[in-house]
Amino acid sequence: MRSEDYGKHLLDVENLLHKHSLVESQIQSQGERVQKINNMAQKFIKAKHPESKVIKERQFLLTQAFEVTINIRKP
């Protein structure tokens, strides 16, 4: 336990845990943004905006891209 390596590796693990926590919070924040965008898109679609078809396509692509991001981080 008095080895210099022991303390070094523990600090590395703590740093990785901290970085992981930051990444998790960023992904959660992005998820909230995606949800807000999808809610706004739904309002335009319900109002029969002239670009509803394009909005639906982009909404689908955005949701799909975010789901891919979530699936990448799952073990």
Coordinates of N, CA and C in Angstrom, one line a residue:
M1 N 0.8 -1.2 0.0 CA 0.0 0.0 0.0 C 0.9 1.3 0.0
R2 N 2.1 1.1 0.3 CA 2.9 2.3 0.4 C 3.6 2.5 -1.0
S3 N 3.3 1.7 -1.9 CA 3.8 1.8 -3.3 C 3.4 3.1 -3.9
E4 N 4.3 3.7 -4.7 CA 3.9 5.0 -5.4 C 2.9 4.7 -6.5
D5 N 3.0 3.5 -7.0 CA 2.0 3.1 -8.1 C 0.6 3.0 -7.6
Y6 N 0.4 2.6 -6.3 CA -1.0 2.5 -5.8 C -1.7 3.8 -5.8
G7 N -1.1 4.9 -5.4 CA -1.7 6.2 -5.3 C -1.9 6.7 -6.7
K8 N -1.0 6.4 -7.6 CA -1.1 6.9 -9.0 C -2.3 6.3 -9.7
H9 N -2.4 5.0 -9.6 CA -3.6 4.3 -10.2 C -4.9 4.8 -9.6
L10 N -4.9 5.0 -8.3 CA -6.1 5.4 -7.7 C -6.6 6.8 -8.2
L11 N -5.6 7.7 -8.4 CA -5.9 9.0 -8.9 C -6.4 8.9 -10.4
D12 N -5.8 8.0 -11.2 CA -6.2 7.8 -12.5 C -7.7 7.3 -12.6
V13 N -8.0 6.4 -11.7 CA -9.4 5.9 -11.6 C -10.3 7.0 -11.2
E14 N -10.0 7.8 -10.3 CA -10.8 8.9 -9.8 C -11.0 9.9 -11.0
N15 N -10.0 10.2 -11.7 CA -10.1 11.1 -12.9 C -11.0 10.5 -13.9
L16 N -10.9 9.2 -14.2 CA -11.8 8.6 -15.2 C -13.2 8.7 -14.7
L17 N -13.5 8.4 -13.5 CA -14.8 8.5 -12.9 C -15.4 9.9 -13.1
H18 N -14.6 10.9 -12.8 CA -15.0 12.3 -12.9 C -15.3 12.6 -14.4
K19 N -14.5 12.2 -15.3 CA -14.7 12.4 -16.7 C -16.0 11.7 -17.2
H20 N -16.2 10.5 -16.7 CA -17.4 9.7 -17.1 C -18.6 10.5 -16.6
S21 N -18.6 11.0 -15.4 CA -19.7 11.8 -14.8 C -20.0 13.0 -15.7
L22 N -19.0 13.7 -16.1 CA -19.2 14.8 -17.0 C -19.8 14.4 -18.3
V23 N -19.4 13.3 -18.9 CA -19.9 12.9 -20.2 C -21.4 12.5 -20.0
E24 N -21.7 11.8 -18.9 CA -23.1 11.4 -18.6 C -24.0 12.7 -18.5
S25 N -23.5 13.7 -17.8 CA -24.3 14.9 -17.7 C -24.5 15.6 -19.0
Q26 N -23.5 15.6 -19.9 CA -23.6 16.2 -21.2 C -24.6 15.5 -22.1
I27 N -24.6 14.1 -22.0 CA -25.5 13.3 -22.8 C -27.0 13.6 -22.3
Q28 N -27.1 13.7 -21.0 CA -28.5 14.0 -20.4 C -28.9 15.4 -20.9
S29 N -28.0 16.3 -20.9 CA -28.4 17.7 -21.3 C -28.8 17.7 -22.8
Q30 N -28.0 16.9 -23.6 CA -28.4 16.8 -25.0 C -29.8 16.2 -25.2
G31 N -30.1 15.2 -24.4 CA -31.4 14.5 -24.4 C -32.5 15.5 -24.1
E32 N -32.3 16.4 -23.2 CA -33.3 17.4 -22.9 C -33.5 18.3 -24.0
R33 N -32.4 18.7 -24.7 CA -32.5 19.6 -25.9 C -33.2 18.9 -27.0
V34 N -32.9 17.6 -27.2 CA -33.6 16.9 -28.3 C -35.1 16.8 -28.0
Q35 N -35.4 16.6 -26.8 CA -36.9 16.5 -26.4 C -37.5 17.9 -26.7
K36 N -36.9 19.0 -26.3 CA -37.5 20.3 -26.5 C -37.6 20.6 -28.0
I37 N -36.6 20.2 -28.8 CA -36.7 20.4 -30.3 C -37.9 19.6 -30.8
N38 N -38.0 18.3 -30.4 CA -39.1 17.5 -30.9 C -40.5 18.0 -30.5
N39 N -40.6 18.6 -29.3 CA -41.8 19.2 -28.9 C -42.2 20.4 -29.8
M40 N -41.2 21.2 -30.1 CA -41.4 22.4 -31.0 C -41.8 21.9 -32.4
A41 N -41.1 20.8 -32.8 CA -41.4 20.3 -34.2 C -42.9 19.8 -34.2
Q42 N -43.3 19.1 -33.2 CA -44.7 18.6 -33.1 C -45.7 19.8 -33.2
K43 N -45.4 20.9 -32.6 CA -46.3 22.0 -32.7 C -46.4 22.5 -34.1
F44 N -45.3 22.6 -34.9 CA -45.3 23.0 -36.3 C -46.1 22.0 -37.1
I45 N -45.9 20.7 -36.8 CA -46.6 19.7 -37.6 C -48.1 19.7 -37.4
K46 N -48.5 19.9 -36.1 CA -49.9 20.0 -35.8 C -50.6 21.2 -36.4
A47 N -49.8 22.3 -36.5 CA -50.3 23.5 -37.1 C -50.3 23.4 -38.7
K48 N -49.9 22.3 -39.2 CA -49.8 22.0 -40.6 C -48.9 23.0 -41.4
H49 N -47.8 23.2 -40.8 CA -46.8 24.1 -41.4 C -46.5 23.6 -42.8
P50 N -46.2 24.5 -43.8 CA -46.0 24.1 -45.2 C -44.7 23.2 -45.3
E51 N -43.8 23.2 -44.4 CA -42.6 22.4 -44.4 C -42.8 21.2 -43.4
S52 N -44.0 20.8 -43.1 CA -44.2 19.7 -42.2 C -43.4 18.4 -42.6
K53 N -43.4 18.1 -43.8 CA -42.7 16.9 -44.3 C -41.2 17.0 -44.0
V54 N -40.6 18.1 -44.2 CA -39.2 18.3 -44.0 C -38.9 18.2 -42.4
I55 N -39.8 18.9 -41.7 CA -39.7 18.9 -40.2 C -39.8 17.5 -39.7
K56 N -40.7 16.6 -40.2 CA -40.8 15.3 -39.7 C -39.5 14.5 -40.0
E57 N -39.0 14.7 -41.2 CA -37.8 14.0 -41.6 C -36.6 14.3 -40.7
R58 N -36.4 15.6 -40.5 CA -35.3 16.1 -39.6 C -35.5 15.7 -38.2
Q59 N -36.8 15.7 -37.7 CA -37.1 15.2 -36.4 C -36.7 13.8 -36.2
F60 N -37.0 13.0 -37.2 CA -36.6 11.5 -37.2 C -35.1 11.4 -37.2
L61 N -34.4 12.1 -38.0 CA -32.9 12.0 -38.1 C -32.3 12.4 -36.8
L62 N -32.8 13.5 -36.2 CA -32.3 14.0 -34.9 C -32.4 12.9 -33.8
T63 N -33.7 12.4 -33.7 CA -34.0 11.4 -32.7 C -33.1 10.1 -32.9
Q64 N -33.0 9.7 -34.2 CA -32.2 8.5 -34.5 C -30.7 8.8 -34.1
A65 N -30.2 9.9 -34.4 CA -28.8 10.2 -34.1 C -28.5 10.2 -32.6
F66 N -29.5 10.7 -31.8 CA -29.3 10.8 -30.4 C -29.4 9.3 -29.8
E67 N -30.3 8.5 -30.4 CA -30.4 7.1 -29.9 C -29.2 6.4 -30.2
V68 N -28.5 6.6 -31.3 CA -27.2 6.0 -31.6 C -26.2 6.4 -30.6
T69 N -26.2 7.6 -30.2 CA -25.3 8.1 -29.2 C -25.5 7.4 -27.9
I70 N -26.7 7.2 -27.5 CA -27.1 6.5 -26.2 C -26.6 5.1 -26.3
N71 N -26.9 4.4 -27.4 CA -26.5 3.0 -27.6 C -25.0 2.8 -27.6
I72 N -24.3 3.8 -28.1 CA -22.8 3.7 -28.1 C -22.2 3.6 -26.7
R73 N -22.8 4.3 -25.8 CA -22.3 4.4 -24.4 C -22.8 3.2 -23.5
K74 N -23.7 2.4 -24.0 CA -24.2 1.2 -23.2 C -23.2 0.1 -23.4
P75 N -22.9 -0.6 -22.3 CA -21.9 -1.7 -22.4 C -22.5 -2.9 -23.2

